[in-house]
Coordinates of C-alpha atoms in Angstrom, one line a residue:
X10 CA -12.9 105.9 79.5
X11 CA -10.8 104.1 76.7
X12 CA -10.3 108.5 75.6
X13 CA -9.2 109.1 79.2
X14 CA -6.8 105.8 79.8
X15 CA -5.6 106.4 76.0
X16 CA -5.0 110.2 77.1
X17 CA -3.0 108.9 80.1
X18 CA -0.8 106.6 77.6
X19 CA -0.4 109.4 75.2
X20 CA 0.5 111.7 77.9
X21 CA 3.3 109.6 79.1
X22 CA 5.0 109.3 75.7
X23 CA 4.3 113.0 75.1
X24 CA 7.5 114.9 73.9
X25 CA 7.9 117.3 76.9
X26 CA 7.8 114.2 79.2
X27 CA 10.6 112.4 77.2
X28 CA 12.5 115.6 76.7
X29 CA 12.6 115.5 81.0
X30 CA 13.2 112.2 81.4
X31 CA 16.5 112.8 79.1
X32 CA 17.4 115.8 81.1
X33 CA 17.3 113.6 84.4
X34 CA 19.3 110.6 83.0
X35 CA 22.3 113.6 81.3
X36 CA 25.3 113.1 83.4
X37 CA 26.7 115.8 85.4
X38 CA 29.5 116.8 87.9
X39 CA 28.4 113.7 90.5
X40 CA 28.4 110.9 88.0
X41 CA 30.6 108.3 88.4
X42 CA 33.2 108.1 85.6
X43 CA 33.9 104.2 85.8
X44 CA 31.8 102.1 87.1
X45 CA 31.5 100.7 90.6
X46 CA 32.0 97.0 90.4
X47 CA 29.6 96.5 93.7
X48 CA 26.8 97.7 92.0
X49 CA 27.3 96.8 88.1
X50 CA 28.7 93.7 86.5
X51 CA 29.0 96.2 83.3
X52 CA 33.6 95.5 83.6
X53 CA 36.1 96.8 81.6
X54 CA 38.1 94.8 79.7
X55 CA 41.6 94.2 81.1
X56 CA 43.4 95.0 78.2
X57 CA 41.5 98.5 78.5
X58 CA 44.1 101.3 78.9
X59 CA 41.5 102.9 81.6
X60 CA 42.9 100.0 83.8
X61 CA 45.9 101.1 85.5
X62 CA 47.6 101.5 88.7
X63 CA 48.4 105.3 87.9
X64 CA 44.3 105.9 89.0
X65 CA 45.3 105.4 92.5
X66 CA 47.0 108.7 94.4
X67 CA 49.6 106.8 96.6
X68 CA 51.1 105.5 93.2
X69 CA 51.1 108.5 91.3
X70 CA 53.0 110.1 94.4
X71 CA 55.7 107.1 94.7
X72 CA 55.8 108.1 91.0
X73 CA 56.8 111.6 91.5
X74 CA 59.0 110.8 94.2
X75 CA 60.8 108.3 92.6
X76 CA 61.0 111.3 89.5
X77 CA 62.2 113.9 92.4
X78 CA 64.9 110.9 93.7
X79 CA 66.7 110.4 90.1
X80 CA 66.9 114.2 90.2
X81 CA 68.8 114.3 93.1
X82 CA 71.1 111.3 92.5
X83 CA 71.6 112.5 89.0
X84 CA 73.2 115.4 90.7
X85 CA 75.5 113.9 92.8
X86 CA 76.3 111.4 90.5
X87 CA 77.4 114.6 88.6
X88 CA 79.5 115.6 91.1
X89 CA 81.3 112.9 91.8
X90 CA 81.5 112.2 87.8
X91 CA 83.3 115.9 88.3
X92 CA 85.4 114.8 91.3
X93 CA 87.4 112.2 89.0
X94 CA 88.9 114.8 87.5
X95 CA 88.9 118.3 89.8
X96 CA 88.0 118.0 93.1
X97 CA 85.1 120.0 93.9
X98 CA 85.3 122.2 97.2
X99 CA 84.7 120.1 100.0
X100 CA 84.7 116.7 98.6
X101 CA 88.2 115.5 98.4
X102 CA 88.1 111.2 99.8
X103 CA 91.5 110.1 100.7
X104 CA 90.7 107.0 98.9
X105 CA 90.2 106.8 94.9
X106 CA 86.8 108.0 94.7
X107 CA 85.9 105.5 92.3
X108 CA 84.0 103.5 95.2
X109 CA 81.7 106.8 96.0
X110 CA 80.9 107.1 92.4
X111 CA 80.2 103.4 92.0
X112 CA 77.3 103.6 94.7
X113 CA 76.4 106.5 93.0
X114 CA 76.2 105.0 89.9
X115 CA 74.1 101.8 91.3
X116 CA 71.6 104.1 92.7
X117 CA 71.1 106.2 89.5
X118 CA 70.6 103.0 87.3
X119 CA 68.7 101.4 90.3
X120 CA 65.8 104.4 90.1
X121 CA 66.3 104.6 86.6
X122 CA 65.3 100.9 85.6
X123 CA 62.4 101.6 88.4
X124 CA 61.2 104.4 86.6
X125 CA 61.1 102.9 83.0
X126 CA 59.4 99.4 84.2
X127 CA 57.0 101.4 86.8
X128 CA 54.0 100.1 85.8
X129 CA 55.1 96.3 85.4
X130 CA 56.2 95.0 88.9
X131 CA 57.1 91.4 89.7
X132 CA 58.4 89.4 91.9
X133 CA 61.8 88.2 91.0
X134 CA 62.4 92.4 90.8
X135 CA 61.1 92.7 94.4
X136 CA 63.5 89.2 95.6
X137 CA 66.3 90.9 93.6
X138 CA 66.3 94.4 95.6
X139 CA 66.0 92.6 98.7
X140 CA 69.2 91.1 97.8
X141 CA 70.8 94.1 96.6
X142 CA 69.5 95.5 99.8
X143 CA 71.1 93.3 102.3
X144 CA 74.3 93.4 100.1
X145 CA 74.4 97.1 100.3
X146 CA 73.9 97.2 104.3
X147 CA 76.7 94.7 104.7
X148 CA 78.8 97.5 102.2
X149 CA 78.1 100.2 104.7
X150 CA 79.1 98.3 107.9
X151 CA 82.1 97.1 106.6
X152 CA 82.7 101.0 105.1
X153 CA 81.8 102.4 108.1
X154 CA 83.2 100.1 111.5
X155 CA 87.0 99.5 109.7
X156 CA 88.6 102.9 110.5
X157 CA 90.8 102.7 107.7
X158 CA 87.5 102.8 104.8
X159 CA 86.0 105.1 106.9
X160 CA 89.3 107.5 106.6
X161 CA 89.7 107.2 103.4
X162 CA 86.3 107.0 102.0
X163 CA 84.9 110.1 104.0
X164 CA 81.5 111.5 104.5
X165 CA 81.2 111.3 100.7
X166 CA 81.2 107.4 100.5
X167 CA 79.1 106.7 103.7
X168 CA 76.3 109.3 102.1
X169 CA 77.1 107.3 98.9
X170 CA 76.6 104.2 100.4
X171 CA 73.8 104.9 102.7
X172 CA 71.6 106.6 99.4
X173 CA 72.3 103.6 97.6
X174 CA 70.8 101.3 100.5
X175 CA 68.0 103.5 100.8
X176 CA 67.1 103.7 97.5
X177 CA 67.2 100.2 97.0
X178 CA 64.9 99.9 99.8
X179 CA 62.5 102.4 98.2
X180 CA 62.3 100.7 94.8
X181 CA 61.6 97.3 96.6
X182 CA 58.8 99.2 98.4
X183 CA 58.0 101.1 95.0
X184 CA 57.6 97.9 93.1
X185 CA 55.5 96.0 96.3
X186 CA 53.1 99.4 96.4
X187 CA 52.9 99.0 92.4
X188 CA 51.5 95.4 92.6
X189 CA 48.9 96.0 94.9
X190 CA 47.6 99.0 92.8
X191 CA 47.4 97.0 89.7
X192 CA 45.5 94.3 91.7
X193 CA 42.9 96.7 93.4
X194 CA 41.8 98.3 90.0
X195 CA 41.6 95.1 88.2
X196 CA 39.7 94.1 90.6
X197 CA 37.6 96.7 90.9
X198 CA 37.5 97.3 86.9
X199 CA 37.6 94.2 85.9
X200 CA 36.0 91.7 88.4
X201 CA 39.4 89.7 89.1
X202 CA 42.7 90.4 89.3
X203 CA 44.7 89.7 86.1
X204 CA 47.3 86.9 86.0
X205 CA 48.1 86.6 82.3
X206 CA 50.8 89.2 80.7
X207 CA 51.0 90.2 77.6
X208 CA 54.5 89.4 75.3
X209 CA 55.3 93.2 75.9
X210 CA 55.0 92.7 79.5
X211 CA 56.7 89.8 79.8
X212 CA 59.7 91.4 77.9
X213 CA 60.0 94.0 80.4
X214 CA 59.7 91.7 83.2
X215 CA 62.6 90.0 81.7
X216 CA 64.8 93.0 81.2
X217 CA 64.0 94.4 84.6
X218 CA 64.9 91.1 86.0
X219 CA 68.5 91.0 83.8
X220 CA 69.0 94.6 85.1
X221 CA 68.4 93.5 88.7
X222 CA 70.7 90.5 88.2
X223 CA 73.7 92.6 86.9
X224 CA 73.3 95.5 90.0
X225 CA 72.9 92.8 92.6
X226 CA 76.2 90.7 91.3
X227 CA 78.2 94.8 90.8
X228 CA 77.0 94.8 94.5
X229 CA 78.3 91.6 95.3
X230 CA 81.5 92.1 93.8
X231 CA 81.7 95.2 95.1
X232 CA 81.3 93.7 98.9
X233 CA 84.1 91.0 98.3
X234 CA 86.1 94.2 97.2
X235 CA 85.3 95.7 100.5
X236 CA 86.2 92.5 102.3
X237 CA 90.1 92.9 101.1
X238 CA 90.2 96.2 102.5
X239 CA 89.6 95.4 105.5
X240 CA 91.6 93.1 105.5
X241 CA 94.6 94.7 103.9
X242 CA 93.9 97.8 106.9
X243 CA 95.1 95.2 109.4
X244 CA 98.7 95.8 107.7
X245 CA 100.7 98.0 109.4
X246 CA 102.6 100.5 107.7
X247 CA 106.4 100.7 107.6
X248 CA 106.9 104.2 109.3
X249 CA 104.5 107.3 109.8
X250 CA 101.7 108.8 108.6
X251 CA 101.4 112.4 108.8
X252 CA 99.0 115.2 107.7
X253 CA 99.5 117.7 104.9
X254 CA 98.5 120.3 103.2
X255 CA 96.7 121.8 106.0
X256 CA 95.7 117.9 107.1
X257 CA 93.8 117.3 104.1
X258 CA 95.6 114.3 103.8
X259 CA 98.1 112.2 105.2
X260 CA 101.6 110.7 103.6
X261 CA 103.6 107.8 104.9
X262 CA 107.5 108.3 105.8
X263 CA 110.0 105.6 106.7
X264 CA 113.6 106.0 108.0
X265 CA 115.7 103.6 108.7
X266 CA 119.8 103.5 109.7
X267 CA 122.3 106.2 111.2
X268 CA 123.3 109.5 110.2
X269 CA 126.8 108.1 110.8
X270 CA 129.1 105.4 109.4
X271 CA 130.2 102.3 111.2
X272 CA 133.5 105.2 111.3
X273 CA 131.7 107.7 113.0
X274 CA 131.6 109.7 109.6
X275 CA 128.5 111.8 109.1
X276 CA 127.1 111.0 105.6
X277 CA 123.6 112.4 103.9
X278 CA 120.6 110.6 104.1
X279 CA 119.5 109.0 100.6
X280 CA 116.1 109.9 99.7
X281 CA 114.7 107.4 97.4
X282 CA 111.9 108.4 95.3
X283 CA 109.9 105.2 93.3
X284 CA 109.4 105.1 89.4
X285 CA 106.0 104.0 88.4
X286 CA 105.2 102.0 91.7
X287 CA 106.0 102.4 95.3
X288 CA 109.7 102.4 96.9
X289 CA 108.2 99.4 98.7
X290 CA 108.2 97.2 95.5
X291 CA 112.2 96.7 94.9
X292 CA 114.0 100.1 95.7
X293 CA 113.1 99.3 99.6
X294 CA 114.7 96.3 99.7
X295 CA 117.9 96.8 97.6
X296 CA 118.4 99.3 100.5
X297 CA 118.0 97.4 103.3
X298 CA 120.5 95.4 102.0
X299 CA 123.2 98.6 100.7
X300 CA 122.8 99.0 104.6
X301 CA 123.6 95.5 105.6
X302 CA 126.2 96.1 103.0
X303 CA 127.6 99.0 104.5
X304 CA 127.1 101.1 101.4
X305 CA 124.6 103.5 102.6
X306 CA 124.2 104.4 106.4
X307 CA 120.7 105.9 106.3
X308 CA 117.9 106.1 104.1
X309 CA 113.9 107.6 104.0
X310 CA 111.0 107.2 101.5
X311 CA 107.8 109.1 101.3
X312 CA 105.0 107.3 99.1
X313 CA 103.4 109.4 97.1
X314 CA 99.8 110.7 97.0
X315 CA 97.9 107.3 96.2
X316 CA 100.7 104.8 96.4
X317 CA 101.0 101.9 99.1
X318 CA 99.8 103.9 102.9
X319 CA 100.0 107.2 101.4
X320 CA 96.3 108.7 101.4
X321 CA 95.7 110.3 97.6
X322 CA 95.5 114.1 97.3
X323 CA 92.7 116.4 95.9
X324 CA 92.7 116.9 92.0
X325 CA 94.4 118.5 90.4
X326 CA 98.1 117.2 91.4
X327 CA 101.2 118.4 89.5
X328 CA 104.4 116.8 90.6
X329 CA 105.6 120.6 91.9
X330 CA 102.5 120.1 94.2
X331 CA 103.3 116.5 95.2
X332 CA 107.0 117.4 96.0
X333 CA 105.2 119.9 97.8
X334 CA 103.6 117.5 100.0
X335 CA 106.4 115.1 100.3
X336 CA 108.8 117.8 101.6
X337 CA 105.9 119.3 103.8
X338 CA 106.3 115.2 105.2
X339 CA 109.7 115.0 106.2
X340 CA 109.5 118.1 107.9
X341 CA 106.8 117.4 110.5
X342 CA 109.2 114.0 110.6
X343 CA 111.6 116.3 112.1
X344 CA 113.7 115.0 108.7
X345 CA 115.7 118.0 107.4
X346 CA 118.5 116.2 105.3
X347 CA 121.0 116.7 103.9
X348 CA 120.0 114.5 101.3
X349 CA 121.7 112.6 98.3
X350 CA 118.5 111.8 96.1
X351 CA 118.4 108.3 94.3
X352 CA 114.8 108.1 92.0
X353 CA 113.7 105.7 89.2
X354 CA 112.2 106.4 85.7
X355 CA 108.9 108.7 86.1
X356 CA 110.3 109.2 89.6
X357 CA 113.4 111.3 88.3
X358 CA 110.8 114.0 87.1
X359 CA 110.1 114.6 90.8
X360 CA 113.4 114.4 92.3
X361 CA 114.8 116.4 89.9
X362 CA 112.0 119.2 91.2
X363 CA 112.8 118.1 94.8
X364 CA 116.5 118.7 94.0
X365 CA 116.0 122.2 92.5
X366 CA 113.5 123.6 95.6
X367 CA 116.0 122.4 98.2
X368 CA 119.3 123.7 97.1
X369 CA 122.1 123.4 99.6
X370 CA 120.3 120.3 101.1
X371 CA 120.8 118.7 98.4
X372 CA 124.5 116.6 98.3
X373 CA 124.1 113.9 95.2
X374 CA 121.4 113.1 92.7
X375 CA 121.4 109.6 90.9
X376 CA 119.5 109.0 88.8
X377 CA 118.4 105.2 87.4
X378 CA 116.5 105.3 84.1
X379 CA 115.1 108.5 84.6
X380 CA 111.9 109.7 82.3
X381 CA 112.8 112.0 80.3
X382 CA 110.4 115.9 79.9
X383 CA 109.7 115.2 76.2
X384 CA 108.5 111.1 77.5
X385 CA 105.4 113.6 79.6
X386 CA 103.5 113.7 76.4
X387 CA 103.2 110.3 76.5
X388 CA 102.4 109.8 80.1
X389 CA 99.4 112.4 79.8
X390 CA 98.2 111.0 76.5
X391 CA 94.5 111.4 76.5
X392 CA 93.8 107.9 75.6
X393 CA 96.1 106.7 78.6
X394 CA 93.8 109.1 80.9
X395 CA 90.4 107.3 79.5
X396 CA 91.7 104.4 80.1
X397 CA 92.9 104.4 83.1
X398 CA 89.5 106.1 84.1
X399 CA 87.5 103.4 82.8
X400 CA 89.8 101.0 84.8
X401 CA 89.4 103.5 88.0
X402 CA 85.3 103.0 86.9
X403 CA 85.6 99.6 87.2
X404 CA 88.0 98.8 90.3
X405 CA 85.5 98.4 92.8
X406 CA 84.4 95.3 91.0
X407 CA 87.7 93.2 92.0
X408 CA 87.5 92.0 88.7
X409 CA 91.5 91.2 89.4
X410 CA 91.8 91.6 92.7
X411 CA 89.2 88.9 93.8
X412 CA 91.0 86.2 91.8
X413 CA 93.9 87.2 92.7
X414 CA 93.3 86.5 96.9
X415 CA 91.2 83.2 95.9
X416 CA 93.3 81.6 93.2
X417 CA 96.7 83.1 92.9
X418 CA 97.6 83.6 97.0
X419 CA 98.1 87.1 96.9
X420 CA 98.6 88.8 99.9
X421 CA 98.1 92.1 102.2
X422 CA 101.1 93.2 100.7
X423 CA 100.6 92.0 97.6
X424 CA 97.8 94.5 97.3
X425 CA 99.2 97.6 99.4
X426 CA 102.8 98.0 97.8
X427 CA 103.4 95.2 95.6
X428 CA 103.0 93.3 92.5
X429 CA 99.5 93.7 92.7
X430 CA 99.1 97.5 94.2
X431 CA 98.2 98.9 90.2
X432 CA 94.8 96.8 91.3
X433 CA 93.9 99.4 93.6
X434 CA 91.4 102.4 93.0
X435 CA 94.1 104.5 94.9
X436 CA 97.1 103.7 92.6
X437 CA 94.6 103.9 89.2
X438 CA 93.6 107.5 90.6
X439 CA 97.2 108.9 91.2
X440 CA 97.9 107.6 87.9
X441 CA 94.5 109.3 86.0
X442 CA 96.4 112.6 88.0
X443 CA 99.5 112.4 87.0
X444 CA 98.1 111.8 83.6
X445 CA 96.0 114.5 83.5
X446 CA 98.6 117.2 84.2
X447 CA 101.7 115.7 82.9
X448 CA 102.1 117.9 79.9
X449 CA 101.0 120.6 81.4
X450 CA 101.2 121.8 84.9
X451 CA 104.2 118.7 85.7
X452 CA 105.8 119.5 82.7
X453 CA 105.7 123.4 83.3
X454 CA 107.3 122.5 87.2
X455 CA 109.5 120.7 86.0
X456 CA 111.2 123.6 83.2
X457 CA 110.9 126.3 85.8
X458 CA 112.9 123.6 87.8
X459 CA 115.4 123.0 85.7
X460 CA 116.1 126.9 84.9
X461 CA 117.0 127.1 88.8
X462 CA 118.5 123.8 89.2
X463 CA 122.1 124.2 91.0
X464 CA 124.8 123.1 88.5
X465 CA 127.1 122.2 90.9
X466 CA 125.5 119.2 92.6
X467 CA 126.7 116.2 91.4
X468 CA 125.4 113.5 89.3
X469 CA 125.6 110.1 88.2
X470 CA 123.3 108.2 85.7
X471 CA 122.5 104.7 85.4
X472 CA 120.6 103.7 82.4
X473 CA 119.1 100.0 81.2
X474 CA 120.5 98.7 78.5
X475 CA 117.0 97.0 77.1
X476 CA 115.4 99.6 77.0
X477 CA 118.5 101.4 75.1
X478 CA 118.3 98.3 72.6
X479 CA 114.1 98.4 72.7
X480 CA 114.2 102.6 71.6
X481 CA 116.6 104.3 69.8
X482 CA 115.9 107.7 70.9
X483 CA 116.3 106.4 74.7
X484 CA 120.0 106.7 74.6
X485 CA 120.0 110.4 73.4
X486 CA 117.1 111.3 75.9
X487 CA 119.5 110.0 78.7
X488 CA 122.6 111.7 77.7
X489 CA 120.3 115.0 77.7
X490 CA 119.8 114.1 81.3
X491 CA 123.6 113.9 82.0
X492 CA 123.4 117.3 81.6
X493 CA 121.1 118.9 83.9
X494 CA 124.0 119.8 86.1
X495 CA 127.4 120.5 84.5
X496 CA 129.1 117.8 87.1
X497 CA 128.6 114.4 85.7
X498 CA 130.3 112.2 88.1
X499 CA 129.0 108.9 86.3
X500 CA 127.2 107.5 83.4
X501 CA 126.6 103.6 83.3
X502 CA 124.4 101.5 81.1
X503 CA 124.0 98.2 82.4
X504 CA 123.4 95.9 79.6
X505 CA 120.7 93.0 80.7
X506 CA 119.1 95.3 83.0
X507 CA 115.1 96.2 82.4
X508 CA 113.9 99.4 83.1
X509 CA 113.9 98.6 87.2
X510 CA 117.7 98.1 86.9
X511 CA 118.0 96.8 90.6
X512 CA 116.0 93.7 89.5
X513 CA 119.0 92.5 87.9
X514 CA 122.4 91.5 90.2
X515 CA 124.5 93.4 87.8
X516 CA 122.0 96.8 88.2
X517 CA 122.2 96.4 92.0
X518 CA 125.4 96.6 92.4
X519 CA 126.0 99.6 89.8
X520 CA 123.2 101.4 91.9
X521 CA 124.7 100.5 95.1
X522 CA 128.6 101.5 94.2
X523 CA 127.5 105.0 92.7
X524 CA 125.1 106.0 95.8
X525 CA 128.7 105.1 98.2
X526 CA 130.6 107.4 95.8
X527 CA 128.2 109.9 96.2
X528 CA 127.9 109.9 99.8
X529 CA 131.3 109.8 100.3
X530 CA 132.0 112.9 97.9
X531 CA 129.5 115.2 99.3

């Protein structure tokens, strides 16, 4: 017996049995990788790197989708980035552009920061997008329901807008879906759900929160930005908007007086052109009162591309092309001249184009201050054209117009077409234009201009005497002006006068006597 129960022992230990015991126990294809935490209390620790959200499918989709998102905003980002510069086919805004990229922009670093803090959600991320959120839908309605964002902001901006609102909706749901992964597989891995970080963790929590701080006050800022133009839209402008260039945009024309003297006497119709700002800030009102003077019968402006009510114009813009536009303008005005031109400092090198493509029309050019060709270096000096991009950049913030309404009193028209109108995205980008084909394309119209200009028209030049005193070369660029046609009727240099020479009583009256002479001499 003790043979037979000791042959049963040794027959369990034998080395074929153990050998298929092990084969049983190997693991194979339907195994179980981790353990289930129902049916073992065997747990991972939770510092273990096999504890992670990323073991769940739904986040490793929201991961690739928020991968396949940043793909496509990077690309329109680039596009837009492109747009400050040339205007690709089909996305020209009649506004700056600056506020298109700037959603843009918020969207991009938006995913971005999501992407690079994925796997460490929290909650003041998830309070912060809901902010930025409710921000950006108050953006689009006020973008959308005023007509005059909606013009000029186009289908580019509301996308803009509305991609920016929707991705900030889909990181807050990103983030939310993130937590509850993390919480699951602790759970599951590690028997509870873990509520100590560690110092790495709580340094990304703290960047990702600083991140989320800055976008939701851009997007603040942004709103208050929107908030003035809607409420500089309510301001009427002077005259007429029309369309141009085959109603890509539209450009604003006021007219005001008779084509007669109080004698009856037809005269020319002055055609003022501004220097660096709008005709509305100082040349419109020195002529309002050369008509209550009796000095001028009848004059017309056309802003610009970009300034005050004048929509801005795809890129690139040389000032033949702008002249272009502005005569296009006056003619679906039903304004056909003839025309005495009177244009101030960078505004010369326009009229002086205008002068030379209209011929007989034109009766008398004056001149006040004018730029002169070799000054276009200057104006499109590459450092000028980053600057003024990275103040175009940074418009939609309101860093200066926001103070400006809330502690300094400046008004609609403060903003539109006066002191404060180089605030706007829309001046900033006709500026980055004209600097970005000034000695090029501008300064090439303006030599094939001059080669054609007639030499009989007559001139008179009015020059500052500051800025005679300030530059030494200013006097000899101004006498090479007196002699784009060979009938210089006047040259005067008003000695206390600034560069606007009509700020000072002195330069006003100059301005006004020589525009009489020359409409009376026509």
């Amino acid at each position: 017996m003790n043979k037979l129960w000791g042959g049963s022992n040794r027959h369990d230990d034998s080395p074929r049995d153990s050998l298929d015991q092990e084969r049983e126990d190997a693991p194979n294809e339907h195994t179980r990788l981790l353990p289930n935490r129902v049916e073992s209390t065997n747990y991972l620790s939770p510092d273990d790197p096999a504890v992670s959200p990323y073991n769940l499918w739904s986040v490793r989709i929201v991961r690739y989708l928020t991968i396949l998102f940043t793909i496509l905003t990077f690309v329109w980002w680039t596009i837009l980035l492109v747009g400050n510069f040339v205007t690709p086919p089909g996305f020209h805004t009649r506004g700056s552009g600056f506020f298109t990229f700037s959603y843009a922009s918020l969207a991009l670093a938006n995913l971005l920061f999501t992407l690079v803090f994925f796997a460490i959600p929290s909650k003041p991320v998830r309070i912060l997008s809901i902010v930025m959120g409710a921000l950006l839908l108050i953006d689009a309605v006020l973008l959308i329901s005023v007509e005059k964002t909606r013009h000029e902001e186009g289908w580019v901006g509301m996308v803009s807008v509305l991609w920016a609102l929707l991705m900030a909706i889909w990181t807050l749901l990103t983030d939310r879906l993130v937590e509850w992964g993390k919480t699951e597989e602790e759970e599951r891995l590690t028997g509870r759900a873990e509520t100590r970080r560690t110092l790495g963790e709580w340094t990304a929590v703290l960047v990702s929160t600083i991140s989320m701080v800055i976008l939701a006050l851009a997007v603040l800022l942004t709103a208050c930005t929107l908030v003035l133009r809607a409420l500089d839209a309510g301001l009427a402008p002077l005259g007429e908007l029309y369309w141009v260039d085959g109603d890509k945009y539209m450009m604003h024309v006021y007219c005001h007086g008779n084509k007669t003297d109080s004698k009856g006497t037809k005269l020319p119709t002055v055609l003022f052109e501004g220097g660096e700002g709008p005709v509305e800030d100082g040349l419109w009102q020195f002529a309002e009162e050369a008509i209550n003077n009796g000095s001028i019968s009848r004059y017309c402006f056309v802003d610009r591309p970009g300034l005050a009510w004048s929509d801005t114009a795809p890129s690139p813009l040389s000032a033949g092309m702008a002249v272009e536009a502005v005569s296009e303008a006056l003619a679906r005005a039903g304004e056909d001249g003839p025309w005495v031109l009177a244009s101030a400092g960078i505004g010369a090198i326009y009229s002086r184009i205008f002068s030379a493509r209209h011929g007989s029309d034109i009766k008398g050019l004056l001149l006040i201050d004018p730029l002169h060709e070799d000054d276009l270096g200057s104006v499109g000096s590459p450092t000028r054209g980053f600057l003024l991009w990275i103040r175009g950049i940074i418009s939609p913030l309101g860093l200066d117009r926001i103070p400006g309404a809330l502690f300094k009193g400046r008004t609609k028209e403060d903003r539109v077409w006066g002191q404060s109108a180089y605030q706007t995205g829309k001046y900033i980008f006709a500026k980055l234009q004209e600097n970005l084909v000034a000695d090029t394309l501008s300064k090439r119209d303006l030599a094939s201009s001059t080669a054609i200009q007639n030499p009989d028209i007559p001139l008179s030049l009015i020059s500052s005497g500051v800025e005679i005193r300030k530059d030494s070369g200013w006097e000899d660029k101004q006498r090479d002006i007196s002699h784009i046609t060979r009938n210089l009727q006047h040259w005067d240099i008003v000695d206390e006068a600034p560069h606007q020479v009509w700020q000072t009583r002195e330069g006003r009256d100059a301005i006004e006597t020589r525009l009489q002479q020359l409409l009376y001499t026509a």
